[in-house]
Coordinates of C-alpha atoms in Angstrom, one line a residue:
Chain A
M1 CA 108.6 108.7 23.4
Q2 CA 106.0 110.1 21.0
S3 CA 106.4 106.7 19.3
A4 CA 104.9 105.0 22.3
P5 CA 101.6 106.7 23.0
L6 CA 100.0 103.8 24.8
S7 CA 102.8 103.6 27.3
A8 CA 102.6 107.3 27.7
L9 CA 98.9 106.9 28.5
M10 CA 99.7 104.3 31.2
T11 CA 102.4 106.6 32.6
A12 CA 99.8 109.4 33.0
L13 CA 97.3 107.0 34.6
A14 CA 99.9 105.7 37.0
L15 CA 100.8 109.3 38.0
I16 CA 97.1 110.1 38.6
L17 CA 96.8 107.1 40.9
Y18 CA 99.9 108.4 42.8
L19 CA 98.4 111.8 43.0
V20 CA 95.1 110.4 44.5
M21 CA 97.2 108.5 47.0
F22 CA 99.2 111.6 47.9
C23 CA 95.9 113.5 48.5
A24 CA 94.7 110.6 50.7
V25 CA 97.8 111.1 52.9
A26 CA 97.2 114.9 53.1
A27 CA 93.5 114.3 54.1
A28 CA 94.5 111.7 56.6
R29 CA 97.0 114.1 58.3
G30 CA 94.0 116.3 59.2
R31 CA 91.5 113.5 60.0
F32 CA 93.8 111.5 62.3
K33 CA 95.6 114.6 63.6
V34 CA 99.2 113.7 62.5
P35 CA 100.7 117.1 61.8
A36 CA 103.8 117.3 59.6
P37 CA 106.7 116.5 59.9
A38 CA 105.5 113.5 61.9
T39 CA 104.7 110.3 59.9
T40 CA 103.5 108.1 62.8
G41 CA 101.0 108.4 65.6
H42 CA 97.8 106.8 64.3
A43 CA 97.5 103.2 62.8
T44 CA 95.2 104.1 60.0
F45 CA 97.3 107.2 59.0
E46 CA 100.4 105.0 59.0
R47 CA 98.8 102.5 56.6
I48 CA 97.7 105.3 54.2
Y49 CA 101.1 106.8 54.4
R50 CA 103.0 103.6 53.9
A51 CA 100.7 102.7 50.9
Q52 CA 101.7 106.0 49.3
Q53 CA 105.4 105.5 50.1
N54 CA 105.3 102.0 48.7
T55 CA 103.7 103.2 45.5
L56 CA 106.5 105.8 45.2
E57 CA 109.1 103.0 45.8
Q58 CA 107.4 101.0 43.0
L59 CA 106.9 103.9 40.6
I60 CA 110.7 104.4 40.4
L61 CA 111.0 100.8 39.2
F62 CA 107.9 100.7 37.1
L63 CA 108.2 103.9 35.0
P64 CA 111.7 103.3 33.7
A65 CA 111.0 99.6 33.2
L66 CA 107.9 100.5 31.2
W67 CA 109.8 102.8 29.0
L68 CA 112.7 100.5 28.4
F69 CA 110.2 97.9 27.3
A70 CA 108.1 100.3 25.2
L71 CA 111.1 101.6 23.3
F72 CA 113.2 98.4 23.0
V73 CA 110.4 95.8 22.7
S74 CA 106.8 96.9 22.1
D75 CA 104.6 99.9 23.1
R76 CA 101.4 97.8 22.9
I77 CA 102.6 94.9 25.1
G78 CA 104.3 97.3 27.4
A79 CA 101.1 99.3 27.9
A80 CA 99.2 96.0 28.5
L81 CA 101.6 95.1 31.3
G82 CA 101.4 98.7 32.5
L83 CA 97.6 98.2 32.8
V84 CA 98.1 95.1 34.9
W85 CA 100.5 97.0 37.1
L86 CA 98.0 99.8 37.5
L87 CA 95.1 97.4 38.4
G88 CA 97.4 95.6 40.9
R89 CA 98.3 98.9 42.6
I90 CA 94.7 99.9 42.9
L91 CA 93.9 96.6 44.5
Y92 CA 97.0 97.0 46.8
A93 CA 95.9 100.5 48.0
A94 CA 92.3 99.5 48.5
G95 CA 93.5 96.5 50.6
Y96 CA 96.2 98.3 52.6
Y97 CA 93.8 101.1 53.5
R98 CA 91.6 98.6 55.3
D99 CA 94.2 96.2 56.7
A100 CA 98.0 95.8 56.3
A101 CA 97.4 92.0 55.9
R102 CA 95.3 92.6 52.8
R103 CA 98.0 94.4 50.8
G104 CA 99.5 91.1 49.5
P105 CA 97.6 90.1 46.3
G106 CA 97.7 93.6 44.6
F107 CA 101.4 94.0 45.5
V108 CA 102.3 90.6 43.9
I109 CA 100.2 91.3 40.7
A110 CA 101.9 94.7 40.2
A111 CA 105.4 93.3 41.1
I112 CA 105.1 90.5 38.5
A113 CA 104.1 93.1 35.8
A114 CA 107.0 95.4 36.8
V115 CA 109.6 92.5 36.8
T116 CA 108.3 91.3 33.4
L117 CA 108.7 94.8 32.0
L118 CA 112.2 95.0 33.4
I119 CA 113.4 91.5 32.2
G120 CA 111.7 92.0 28.8
G121 CA 113.2 95.5 28.5
L122 CA 116.7 94.1 29.3
A123 CA 116.3 91.4 26.7
G124 CA 115.3 94.0 24.1
I125 CA 118.3 96.1 25.0
L126 CA 120.7 93.2 24.8
R127 CA 119.2 92.2 21.4
T128 CA 119.9 95.8 20.1
L129 CA 123.4 95.7 21.5
L130 CA 124.5 92.3 20.3
Chain B
M1 CA 116.2 106.6 24.0
Q2 CA 116.8 103.8 21.4
S3 CA 119.8 105.8 20.3
A4 CA 121.4 105.3 23.7
P5 CA 121.4 101.5 24.3
L6 CA 124.3 101.5 26.6
S7 CA 122.7 103.9 29.0
A8 CA 119.5 101.9 28.7
L9 CA 121.5 98.8 29.8
M10 CA 122.8 100.7 32.8
T11 CA 119.3 101.8 33.6
A12 CA 118.1 98.2 33.6
L13 CA 121.0 97.1 35.8
A14 CA 120.4 99.9 38.3
L15 CA 116.7 98.8 38.5
I16 CA 117.8 95.2 39.1
L17 CA 120.0 96.4 42.0
Y18 CA 117.1 98.3 43.4
L19 CA 114.8 95.3 43.0
V20 CA 117.3 93.1 44.9
M21 CA 117.5 95.7 47.7
F22 CA 113.7 95.9 47.8
C23 CA 113.5 92.1 48.2
A24 CA 116.2 92.3 51.0
V25 CA 113.8 94.7 52.9
A26 CA 110.9 92.3 52.5
A27 CA 113.0 89.4 53.7
A28 CA 114.2 91.4 56.7
R29 CA 110.6 92.2 57.7
G30 CA 110.1 88.5 58.3
R31 CA 113.5 87.7 59.8
F32 CA 113.7 90.6 62.3
K33 CA 109.9 90.6 62.9
V34 CA 109.1 94.2 61.8
P35 CA 105.6 93.8 60.3
A36 CA 104.3 96.6 57.9
P37 CA 103.6 99.4 58.3
A38 CA 106.3 99.8 60.9
T39 CA 109.8 100.8 59.6
T40 CA 111.6 100.7 62.9
G41 CA 112.1 98.2 65.7
H42 CA 115.3 96.3 64.9
A43 CA 118.7 97.9 64.2
T44 CA 119.7 95.5 61.3
F45 CA 116.2 95.9 59.7
E46 CA 116.6 99.7 59.9
R47 CA 119.9 99.6 58.1
I48 CA 118.6 97.4 55.3
Y49 CA 115.5 99.6 55.0
R50 CA 117.5 102.8 55.0
A51 CA 119.9 101.5 52.4
Q52 CA 117.0 100.8 50.1
Q53 CA 115.4 104.2 50.9
N54 CA 118.7 105.9 50.1
T55 CA 119.0 104.0 46.9
L56 CA 115.5 105.2 45.9
E57 CA 116.5 108.8 46.8
Q58 CA 119.6 108.4 44.6
L59 CA 117.9 106.8 41.7
I60 CA 115.6 109.8 41.3
L61 CA 118.7 111.8 40.8
F62 CA 120.8 109.3 38.9
L63 CA 118.3 108.1 36.2
P64 CA 117.3 111.5 34.8
A65 CA 120.9 112.8 35.0
L66 CA 122.1 109.6 33.1
W67 CA 119.5 110.3 30.4
L68 CA 120.2 114.0 30.1
F69 CA 123.9 113.1 29.7
A70 CA 123.3 110.2 27.3
L71 CA 121.1 112.3 25.0
F72 CA 122.8 115.7 25.2
V73 CA 126.5 114.5 25.5
S74 CA 127.4 110.9 24.9
D75 CA 125.7 107.5 25.4
R76 CA 129.1 105.8 25.8
I77 CA 130.6 108.1 28.4
G78 CA 127.2 108.3 30.2
A79 CA 127.0 104.5 30.5
A80 CA 130.6 104.4 31.8
L81 CA 129.7 106.9 34.5
G82 CA 126.5 104.8 35.1
L83 CA 128.7 101.7 35.7
V84 CA 130.8 103.7 38.3
W85 CA 127.5 104.7 40.0
L86 CA 126.3 101.1 40.0
L87 CA 129.5 99.7 41.5
G88 CA 129.5 102.5 44.1
R89 CA 125.9 101.6 45.1
I90 CA 126.8 97.9 45.4
L91 CA 129.7 98.9 47.7
Y92 CA 127.4 101.2 49.6
A93 CA 124.7 98.5 50.2
A94 CA 127.3 95.8 51.2
G95 CA 128.8 98.2 53.7
Y96 CA 125.6 99.6 55.1
Y97 CA 124.1 96.1 55.7
R98 CA 127.0 95.3 58.0
D99 CA 127.6 98.7 59.7
A100 CA 126.1 102.2 59.2
A101 CA 129.7 103.6 59.5
R102 CA 130.8 101.6 56.4
R103 CA 128.3 103.2 54.0
G104 CA 130.6 106.2 53.2
P105 CA 133.0 105.1 50.4
G106 CA 130.4 103.6 48.1
F107 CA 128.1 106.5 48.7
V108 CA 130.8 109.0 47.7
I109 CA 131.8 107.1 44.6
A110 CA 128.2 106.9 43.3
A111 CA 127.5 110.6 44.3
I112 CA 130.6 111.8 42.3
A113 CA 129.3 109.8 39.2
A114 CA 125.8 111.2 39.6
V115 CA 126.9 114.8 40.0
T116 CA 129.3 114.4 37.0
L117 CA 126.4 113.1 34.9
L118 CA 124.2 116.1 36.0
I119 CA 126.8 118.8 35.5
G120 CA 127.9 117.3 32.2
G121 CA 124.2 116.9 31.1
L122 CA 123.5 120.5 32.0
A123 CA 126.5 121.7 30.0
G124 CA 125.3 119.6 27.0
I125 CA 121.8 121.2 27.2
L126 CA 123.2 124.7 27.5
R127 CA 125.4 124.0 24.4
T128 CA 122.3 122.9 22.5
L129 CA 120.3 126.0 23.6
L130 CA 123.0 128.6 23.0
Chain C
M1 CA 114.1 114.3 24.4
Q2 CA 116.7 116.3 22.4
S3 CA 113.7 117.9 20.7
A4 CA 112.8 119.4 24.1
P5 CA 115.9 121.2 25.3
L6 CA 114.0 123.7 27.5
S7 CA 112.3 121.0 29.5
A8 CA 115.7 119.2 29.7
L9 CA 117.1 122.4 31.3
M10 CA 114.2 122.5 33.8
T11 CA 114.9 118.8 34.6
A12 CA 118.6 119.6 35.3
L13 CA 117.6 122.6 37.5
A14 CA 115.1 120.5 39.5
L15 CA 117.7 117.9 40.1
I16 CA 120.2 120.5 41.3
L17 CA 117.5 121.8 43.8
Y18 CA 117.1 118.2 45.0
L19 CA 120.8 117.7 45.3
V20 CA 121.1 120.9 47.4
M21 CA 118.3 119.6 49.7
F22 CA 120.0 116.2 50.0
C23 CA 123.2 117.9 51.1
A24 CA 121.2 120.0 53.6
V25 CA 120.0 116.7 55.2
A26 CA 123.5 115.3 55.3
A27 CA 124.7 118.5 57.0
A28 CA 121.8 118.5 59.4
R29 CA 122.7 114.9 60.5
G30 CA 126.0 116.2 61.8
R31 CA 124.8 119.5 63.2
F32 CA 121.8 118.1 65.1
K33 CA 123.4 114.8 66.0
V34 CA 121.0 112.4 64.3
P35 CA 123.3 109.6 63.0
A36 CA 122.1 107.3 60.3
P37 CA 119.9 105.2 60.1
A38 CA 117.8 107.3 62.4
T39 CA 115.5 109.9 60.8
T40 CA 114.0 111.4 63.9
G41 CA 115.4 112.9 67.2
H42 CA 115.6 116.7 66.6
A43 CA 112.7 118.9 65.3
T44 CA 114.8 121.0 62.9
F45 CA 116.5 117.9 61.4
E46 CA 113.0 116.3 60.9
R47 CA 111.8 119.4 59.0
I48 CA 114.9 119.4 56.8
Y49 CA 114.5 115.7 56.2
R50 CA 110.8 115.8 55.5
A51 CA 111.3 118.7 53.1
Q52 CA 113.8 116.6 51.1
Q53 CA 111.5 113.5 51.3
N54 CA 108.5 115.5 50.1
T55 CA 110.6 116.9 47.2
L56 CA 111.5 113.3 46.2
E57 CA 107.8 112.4 46.4
Q58 CA 107.0 115.4 44.1
L59 CA 109.8 114.8 41.7
I60 CA 108.4 111.3 40.8
L61 CA 105.2 113.1 39.7
F62 CA 106.8 116.2 38.2
L63 CA 109.5 114.8 36.0
P64 CA 107.4 112.3 34.1
A65 CA 104.5 114.8 33.8
L66 CA 106.9 117.4 32.5
W67 CA 108.2 115.0 29.8
L68 CA 104.7 113.8 28.8
F69 CA 103.7 117.5 28.4
A70 CA 107.0 118.4 26.6
L71 CA 106.7 115.6 24.1
F72 CA 102.9 115.5 23.5
V73 CA 102.1 119.2 23.9
S74 CA 104.9 121.8 23.9
D75 CA 108.5 122.1 25.2
R76 CA 108.2 125.8 25.7
I77 CA 105.0 125.8 27.7
G78 CA 106.1 122.7 29.6
A79 CA 109.4 124.4 30.6
A80 CA 107.5 127.5 31.7
L81 CA 105.3 125.4 34.0
G82 CA 108.5 123.6 35.1
L83 CA 109.9 127.0 36.1
V84 CA 106.8 127.7 38.2
W85 CA 107.2 124.3 39.8
L86 CA 110.9 125.0 40.6
L87 CA 110.1 128.4 42.2
G88 CA 107.3 126.9 44.2
R89 CA 109.6 124.2 45.5
I90 CA 112.3 126.7 46.5
L91 CA 109.6 128.7 48.4
Y92 CA 108.4 125.4 50.0
A93 CA 111.9 124.4 51.2
A94 CA 112.7 127.9 52.5
G95 CA 109.4 128.0 54.4
Y96 CA 109.6 124.4 55.8
Y97 CA 113.2 124.9 57.0
R98 CA 111.9 127.6 59.4
D99 CA 108.5 126.4 60.3
A100 CA 106.3 123.4 59.2
A101 CA 103.3 125.8 59.1
R102 CA 105.1 127.9 56.4
R103 CA 105.4 125.1 53.8
G104 CA 101.9 125.7 52.4
P105 CA 102.1 128.4 49.7
G106 CA 105.2 126.9 47.9
F107 CA 103.7 123.5 48.0
V108 CA 100.4 124.6 46.4
I109 CA 102.1 126.6 43.7
A110 CA 104.3 123.6 42.7
A111 CA 101.3 121.2 42.9
I112 CA 99.2 123.4 40.6
A113 CA 102.1 123.4 38.1
A114 CA 102.6 119.6 38.3
V115 CA 98.9 118.8 38.0
T116 CA 98.6 121.2 35.0
L117 CA 101.5 119.4 33.3
L118 CA 99.9 116.0 34.0
I119 CA 96.4 116.9 32.8
G120 CA 97.8 118.8 29.8
G121 CA 100.1 115.9 29.0
L122 CA 97.2 113.4 29.3
A123 CA 95.1 115.6 26.9
G124 CA 98.0 115.6 24.4
I125 CA 98.4 111.8 24.6
L126 CA 94.6 111.3 24.0
R127 CA 94.7 113.7 21.0
T128 CA 97.5 111.6 19.6
L129 CA 95.7 108.4 20.2
L130 CA 92.2 109.4 19.0

């Protein structure tokens, strides 16, 4: 992993985004009066919560795909796709926070980046194996 | 990680399964009319959603355990256990989609594989440390 | 990763904690009669379930941050922070299981450890890149 510092940088930045979204949920619990363990009860809280949950769901795909790509294909291209993913997820969160209908474009941009990393990583692994 | 290409292959295949299950949730949102951010409202949607959530919950255990095993014990045996996990999770999803009561066997098969990877990985780490 | 056996050990121990919490949810489903796919219906079940979900949400931050720190800064210090995280999460679970209001101290201890790993890891990556 030390051999892929740019992908490591994108990993750290993706985790910082996730941390910020996690703090947004904690703040929204207080502001919209949705005490734990509840996860429903106010429409705005639910959007902020679902945006964080969806980022979690996407991170578990993105991070391993990024590292498969970085190690079996290219750190530089992997990190560039990682940056696209990151920008897509920022767009997604900013959209979802205002209106569930506006979460689409950012989601699609990030999803294309993640799937490209996964397919590219798989190709790199198969090239190594065959 | 480049030294464990078979475990890398299993990682990529596990992520593809997760991606397929994620798409199934997105499709079910439309088919059963459960718009985001809701996650309840139709029994079939809820099963498809819970199956994906449970796969997420298991991936966070499986992927690190697979890599601890691959790097501290054996790539070949780790990947074989990874294949068992993958087949178990496919069985789990296929069962859960039809009936919550049919999610048991696949879950147990995958859980045994994951726990074996974790315990074996821990043993390998302790052998390295001691 | 083989070059960071202490962080590998903390990874395995964190996964074992997660596994125990996962089993607690499965047991609570039976005891409090909350059959899958439901995730609500009994206050104690909901706390046990949310404690596990929150641990999942934190693991996706903790594990990559631990490894960025281990590989770009120090395995030994990273593993020490990992131990703090682990003890914090045990305190969190023990508190949350009894009363949602008692989940605070453990959460904060673990969060400080995770954020320290992330910021330290980012600093180590930037030092490598610059």
